[in-house]
GROMACS .gro file of C-alpha atoms in nm:
model
  281
    1ILE     CA    1   0.858   2.789  -0.448
    2GLN     CA    2   0.662   3.046  -0.292
    3MET     CA    3   0.444   2.833  -0.138
    4PHE     CA    4   0.734   2.652   0.031
    5HIS     CA    5   0.922   2.960   0.129
    6ASN     CA    6   0.588   3.168   0.287
    7PHE     CA    7   0.506   2.845   0.479
    8LEU     CA    8   0.858   2.846   0.643
    9HIS     CA    9   0.833   3.253   0.690
   10GLY     CA   10   0.500   3.293   0.839
   11ARG     CA   11   0.292   3.342   0.572
   12ALA     CA   12   0.144   2.994   0.539
   13PHE     CA   13  -0.092   2.936   0.274
   14GLN     CA   14  -0.029   3.289   0.113
   15SER     CA   15   0.074   3.370  -0.235
   16SER     CA   16   0.091   3.689  -0.473
   17LEU     CA   17   0.100   3.499  -0.789
   18TYR     CA   18  -0.269   3.470  -0.820
   19ALA     CA   19  -0.320   3.826  -0.745
   20SER     CA   20  -0.380   3.917  -1.097
   21ALA     CA   21  -0.680   3.875  -1.271
   22SER     CA   22  -0.513   3.693  -1.592
   23LEU     CA   23  -0.393   3.443  -1.370
   24GLY     CA   24  -0.712   3.420  -1.161
   25GLU     CA   25  -0.900   3.383  -1.503
   26THR     CA   26  -0.763   3.002  -1.556
   27VAL     CA   27  -0.924   2.910  -1.223
   28GLY     CA   28  -1.219   3.086  -1.195
   29PHE     CA   29  -1.200   3.425  -1.067
   30ALA     CA   30  -1.188   3.769  -1.249
   31ALA     CA   31  -1.063   4.020  -0.968
   32ASN     CA   32  -0.892   4.028  -0.643
   33PRO     CA   33  -0.889   4.335  -0.431
   34HIS     CA   34  -0.554   4.257  -0.251
   35ALA     CA   35  -0.201   4.179  -0.378
   36PHE     CA   36  -0.180   3.831  -0.218
   37ILE     CA   37  -0.441   3.535  -0.184
   38HIS     CA   38  -0.528   3.262   0.015
   39LEU     CA   39  -0.375   2.951  -0.144
   40ASP     CA   40  -0.736   2.778  -0.055
   41ALA     CA   41  -0.900   2.966  -0.326
   42ILE     CA   42  -0.684   2.764  -0.588
   43HIS     CA   43  -0.592   2.413  -0.425
   44VAL     CA   44  -0.618   2.314  -0.070
   45ASN     CA   45  -0.274   2.184   0.000
   46PHE     CA   46  -0.133   2.026   0.313
   47THR     CA   47   0.056   1.701   0.272
   48PRO     CA   48   0.293   1.873   0.053
   49TYR     CA   49   0.427   2.105   0.307
   50VAL     CA   50   0.612   1.816   0.458
   51PHE     CA   51   0.833   1.819   0.219
   52ALA     CA   52   0.910   2.205   0.298
   53TRP     CA   53   1.127   2.109   0.573
   54PRO     CA   54   1.387   1.926   0.392
   55TRP     CA   55   1.374   2.166   0.085
   56ALA     CA   56   1.493   2.448   0.337
   57LEU     CA   57   1.831   2.261   0.349
   58HIS     CA   58   1.915   2.402   0.049
   59PRO     CA   59   1.593   2.631  -0.121
   60THR     CA   60   1.664   2.624  -0.465
   61PRO     CA   61   1.458   2.516  -0.784
   62ALA     CA   62   1.709   2.238  -0.832
   63PHE     CA   63   1.662   2.102  -0.502
   64LEU     CA   64   1.294   2.110  -0.525
   65TYR     CA   65   1.268   1.910  -0.828
   66GLY     CA   66   1.513   1.650  -0.657
   67LEU     CA   67   1.298   1.622  -0.390
   68ILE     CA   68   1.018   1.556  -0.618
   69PHE     CA   69   1.233   1.283  -0.847
   70ALA     CA   70   1.342   1.143  -0.550
   71TRP     CA   71   1.007   1.080  -0.385
   72ASN     CA   72   0.876   0.939  -0.692
   73LEU     CA   73   1.137   0.739  -0.800
   74LEU     CA   74   1.271   0.598  -0.465
   75GLY     CA   75   0.920   0.615  -0.267
   76GLY     CA   76   0.715   0.471  -0.595
   77GLY     CA   77   1.005   0.213  -0.606
   78TRP     CA   78   0.970   0.118  -0.242
   79PHE     CA   79   0.617   0.068  -0.249
   80ALA     CA   80   0.613  -0.086  -0.582
   81ALA     CA   81   0.854  -0.382  -0.476
   82SER     CA   82   0.656  -0.382  -0.176
   83ILE     CA   83   0.319  -0.473  -0.359
   84LEU     CA   84   0.521  -0.726  -0.574
   85ARG     CA   85   0.653  -0.905  -0.283
   86ARG     CA   86   0.289  -0.950  -0.171
   87GLY     CA   87   0.138  -1.071  -0.484
   88ALA     CA   88   0.403  -1.148  -0.782
   89GLY     CA   89   0.517  -1.472  -0.655
   90ARG     CA   90   0.714  -1.655  -0.912
   91ASP     CA   91   0.928  -1.431  -1.156
   92ARG     CA   92   0.933  -1.141  -0.848
   93ARG     CA   93   1.287  -1.025  -0.952
   94GLY     CA   94   1.186  -1.011  -1.312
   95ARG     CA   95   0.873  -0.831  -1.259
   96ALA     CA   96   1.022  -0.581  -1.000
   97ALA     CA   97   1.298  -0.508  -1.268
   98LEU     CA   98   1.020  -0.437  -1.533
   99ALA     CA   99   0.831  -0.220  -1.296
  100GLY     CA  100   1.145   0.002  -1.194
  101ALA     CA  101   1.240   0.045  -1.569
  102VAL     CA  102   0.874   0.185  -1.643
  103LEU     CA  103   0.886   0.393  -1.353
  104ALA     CA  104   1.240   0.539  -1.423
  105PHE     CA  105   1.225   0.573  -1.785
  106GLY     CA  106   0.876   0.559  -1.884
  107GLY     CA  107   0.613   0.841  -1.896
  108LEU     CA  108   0.677   0.969  -1.547
  109LEU     CA  109   0.965   1.167  -1.578
  110PRO     CA  110   0.801   1.429  -1.826
  111VAL     CA  111   0.542   1.446  -1.599
  112ALA     CA  112   0.749   1.522  -1.286
  113CYS     CA  113   0.886   1.840  -1.464
  114GLN     CA  114   0.564   2.001  -1.486
  115MET     CA  115   0.627   2.327  -1.233
  116ALA     CA  116   0.690   2.159  -0.919
  117GLN     CA  117   0.313   2.140  -0.859
  118PRO     CA  118   0.200   1.992  -0.535
  119LEU     CA  119   0.004   1.717  -0.697
  120LEU     CA  120   0.353   1.548  -0.800
  121PHE     CA  121   0.401   1.414  -0.433
  122ALA     CA  122   0.041   1.210  -0.484
  123GLY     CA  123   0.219   0.914  -0.679
  124PRO     CA  124   0.389   0.692  -0.420
  125LEU     CA  125   0.075   0.771  -0.171
  126MET     CA  126  -0.189   0.566  -0.424
  127LEU     CA  127   0.068   0.313  -0.402
  128ALA     CA  128   0.129   0.294  -0.034
  129ALA     CA  129  -0.246   0.289  -0.004
  130TYR     CA  130  -0.283  -0.030  -0.236
  131ASP     CA  131  -0.002  -0.161  -0.078
  132ALA     CA  132  -0.166  -0.136   0.272
  133PHE     CA  133  -0.480  -0.293   0.157
  134LEU     CA  134  -0.286  -0.617  -0.009
  135ALA     CA  135  -0.115  -0.650   0.357
  136ARG     CA  136  -0.478  -0.604   0.477
  137ARG     CA  137  -0.360  -0.332   0.744
  138ARG     CA  138  -0.682  -0.124   0.794
  139VAL     CA  139  -0.548   0.135   1.002
  140LEU     CA  140  -0.199   0.197   0.775
  141PHE     CA  141  -0.435   0.182   0.459
  142LEU     CA  142  -0.666   0.467   0.604
  143PHE     CA  143  -0.337   0.639   0.719
  144TRP     CA  144  -0.221   0.662   0.353
  145ILE     CA  145  -0.569   0.758   0.217
  146VAL     CA  146  -0.599   1.015   0.443
  147THR     CA  147  -0.230   1.138   0.343
  148LEU     CA  148  -0.336   1.108  -0.014
  149ALA     CA  149  -0.642   1.337   0.040
  150LEU     CA  150  -0.474   1.582   0.201
  151VAL     CA  151  -0.226   1.640  -0.090
  152SER     CA  152  -0.534   1.853  -0.265
  153GLU     CA  153  -0.914   1.823  -0.357
  154ASP     CA  154  -0.766   1.645  -0.690
  155ALA     CA  155  -0.591   1.360  -0.482
  156ALA     CA  156  -0.907   1.341  -0.262
  157MET     CA  157  -1.102   1.252  -0.583
  158VAL     CA  158  -0.832   0.984  -0.647
  159ALA     CA  159  -0.860   0.845  -0.311
  160ALA     CA  160  -1.237   0.816  -0.328
  161CYS     CA  161  -1.180   0.659  -0.723
  162LEU     CA  162  -0.952   0.414  -0.553
  163GLY     CA  163  -1.216   0.309  -0.289
  164ALA     CA  164  -1.438   0.253  -0.575
  165TYR     CA  165  -1.205   0.049  -0.743
  166LEU     CA  166  -1.131  -0.175  -0.440
  167PHE     CA  167  -1.473  -0.177  -0.371
  168ALA     CA  168  -1.582  -0.309  -0.733
  169PHE     CA  169  -1.278  -0.528  -0.834
  170GLU     CA  170  -1.085  -0.663  -0.525
  171ASP     CA  171  -1.169  -0.979  -0.366
  172GLY     CA  172  -1.237  -0.849   0.040
  173GLY     CA  173  -1.198  -0.489  -0.095
  174ARG     CA  174  -1.519  -0.367   0.008
  175PRO     CA  175  -1.469  -0.267   0.348
  176TYR     CA  176  -1.143  -0.087   0.205
  177GLY     CA  177  -1.342   0.059  -0.068
  178LEU     CA  178  -1.594   0.190   0.208
  179ALA     CA  179  -1.338   0.341   0.432
  180ALA     CA  180  -1.148   0.531   0.167
  181ALA     CA  181  -1.483   0.671   0.045
  182GLY     CA  182  -1.575   0.743   0.404
  183PHE     CA  183  -1.321   0.966   0.454
  184ALA     CA  184  -1.252   1.099   0.110
  185VAL     CA  185  -1.622   1.194  -0.017
  186PRO     CA  186  -1.706   1.417   0.304
  187TYR     CA  187  -1.363   1.567   0.281
  188LEU     CA  188  -1.402   1.650  -0.063
  189LEU     CA  189  -1.748   1.820  -0.034
  190LEU     CA  190  -1.624   2.018   0.252
  191LEU     CA  191  -1.357   2.164   0.028
  192LEU     CA  192  -1.572   2.214  -0.289
  193LEU     CA  193  -1.911   2.345  -0.078
  194ILE     CA  194  -1.767   2.552   0.188
  195VAL     CA  195  -1.387   2.571   0.209
  196GLN     CA  196  -1.331   2.711  -0.127
  197PRO     CA  197  -1.625   2.949  -0.188
  198ALA     CA  198  -1.520   3.086   0.154
  199ALA     CA  199  -1.161   3.159   0.034
  200ARG     CA  200  -1.312   3.316  -0.259
  201ALA     CA  201  -1.547   3.537  -0.060
  202GLU     CA  202  -1.417   3.877  -0.123
  203LEU     CA  203  -1.308   3.775  -0.521
  204THR     CA  204  -1.505   3.863  -0.828
  205VAL     CA  205  -1.560   3.468  -0.899
  206THR     CA  206  -1.665   3.290  -1.240
  207SER     CA  207  -1.702   2.944  -1.035
  208SER     CA  208  -1.727   2.859  -0.666
  209SER     CA  209  -1.413   2.622  -0.693
  210THR     CA  210  -1.091   2.523  -0.949
  211ALA     CA  211  -1.281   2.168  -1.018
  212ALA     CA  212  -1.575   2.343  -1.076
  213PHE     CA  213  -1.422   2.576  -1.343
  214ILE     CA  214  -1.260   2.283  -1.515
  215ALA     CA  215  -1.607   2.083  -1.504
  216GLY     CA  216  -1.736   2.408  -1.689
  217LYS     CA  217  -1.484   2.388  -1.962
  218LEU     CA  218  -1.668   2.066  -2.072
  219PHE     CA  219  -1.906   2.283  -2.266
  220SER     CA  220  -1.699   2.487  -2.457
  221LEU     CA  221  -1.469   2.209  -2.569
  222ASP     CA  222  -1.437   2.171  -2.932
  223ALA     CA  223  -1.290   1.933  -3.158
  224GLY     CA  224  -0.962   2.132  -3.218
  225THR     CA  225  -0.908   2.161  -2.823
  226LEU     CA  226  -0.997   1.812  -2.772
  227ILE     CA  227  -0.721   1.670  -3.012
  228ALA     CA  228  -0.451   1.909  -2.875
  229ASN     CA  229  -0.550   1.785  -2.513
  230LEU     CA  230  -0.543   1.419  -2.611
  231ARG     CA  231  -0.208   1.491  -2.764
  232SER     CA  232  -0.076   1.647  -2.449
  233MET     CA  233  -0.146   1.315  -2.267
  234MET     CA  234   0.181   1.179  -2.490
  235PRO     CA  235   0.336   1.084  -2.188
  236LEU     CA  236   0.123   0.789  -2.107
  237VAL     CA  237   0.246   0.623  -2.466
  238PRO     CA  238   0.549   0.428  -2.289
  239PHE     CA  239   0.311   0.234  -2.067
  240VAL     CA  240   0.144   0.053  -2.377
  241PRO     CA  241   0.437  -0.151  -2.477
  242ALA     CA  242   0.524  -0.198  -2.112
  243PHE     CA  243   0.149  -0.402  -2.057
  244LEU     CA  244   0.244  -0.585  -2.405
  245LEU     CA  245   0.588  -0.673  -2.271
  246ALA     CA  246   0.479  -0.782  -1.930
  247GLY     CA  247   0.250  -0.993  -2.102
  248ALA     CA  248   0.522  -1.167  -2.318
  249LEU     CA  249   0.720  -1.209  -2.029
  250PHE     CA  250   0.519  -1.328  -1.778
  251GLY     CA  251   0.207  -1.460  -1.946
  252VAL     CA  252  -0.107  -1.279  -2.004
  253PRO     CA  253  -0.343  -1.316  -1.731
  254GLY     CA  254  -0.648  -1.459  -1.705
  255ARG     CA  255  -0.990  -1.288  -1.776
  256LYS     CA  256  -1.088  -1.171  -1.384
  257ASP     CA  257  -0.723  -1.070  -1.338
  258LEU     CA  258  -0.708  -0.884  -1.660
  259ARG     CA  259  -1.039  -0.684  -1.576
  260LYS     CA  260  -0.875  -0.612  -1.222
  261ILE     CA  261  -0.569  -0.488  -1.420
  262LEU     CA  262  -0.783  -0.258  -1.660
  263GLY     CA  263  -0.989  -0.126  -1.336
  264LEU     CA  264  -0.663  -0.052  -1.161
  265ALA     CA  265  -0.515   0.137  -1.438
  266VAL     CA  266  -0.822   0.352  -1.519
  267LEU     CA  267  -1.063   0.391  -1.217
  268PRO     CA  268  -0.851   0.540  -0.955
  269ALA     CA  269  -0.683   0.824  -1.179
  270LEU     CA  270  -1.058   0.874  -1.364
  271PRO     CA  271  -1.065   1.223  -1.247
  272HIS     CA  272  -0.722   1.310  -1.409
  273TRP     CA  273  -0.824   1.143  -1.738
  274GLY     CA  274  -1.133   1.351  -1.735
  275GLU     CA  275  -0.933   1.690  -1.647
  276CYS     CA  276  -0.661   1.573  -1.925
  277VAL     CA  277  -0.939   1.549  -2.205
  278VAL     CA  278  -1.116   1.872  -2.094
  279VAL     CA  279  -0.811   2.135  -2.020
  280GLY     CA  280  -0.507   1.915  -2.145
  281GLY     CA  281  -0.260   1.690  -1.972
   0.00000   0.00000   0.00000
């Protein structure tokens, strides 16, 4: 809320929430000489601010959550249905009904309540990029990849890994995978090596970026913390019976298609699987 409010009132990318050392220690700095901070020192967000203008119509916490739920359920549903129209063939309506049920009643809703963090706007953009690939619309595909990467540096990692999936698993996916990586990887390196260290120039830092701070947690991970982190990923559980139900209703895919399904389920979101294991879901 403060991000959006400041953006709309002449203080874009400025926050007082991370001014204290105690909060800063969760992302990699120990002291801040100012009562405010540039948000690039935490995460570099651009795309989420598009939603600041509709939020301004009714600037409350409830309306912000309403925007997040509407974008994920309606936007995600739209692109999921478009993907099915291109690839499902027979049983398309049944497949769309199952996909809609998983989207609306599966593990998404607990995740969509996570403090309205900007990364929650990324989901439909992932589906949009994949839909554009299936349509073989290169310019539109690159538009969605750029939009996804501009959500945050986390989302830029996802865009790069989505490109890796297309390159490795999809027929005709190599040029799209290279295009995704061709934007996402240099952009990510720009953020991690230049933008975020520069944003932390006046801070007492323990890491150059939030991503580096999280990666460093890997070396202090113990069994108890690992178990707690895995338990925090429980919202994923509804997807397991959904896969089984899809197989029972529409048939088990062949070996080649099954590899694609598993690759698509795991590889694009691999940075987040890693982050969940290290610091929790």
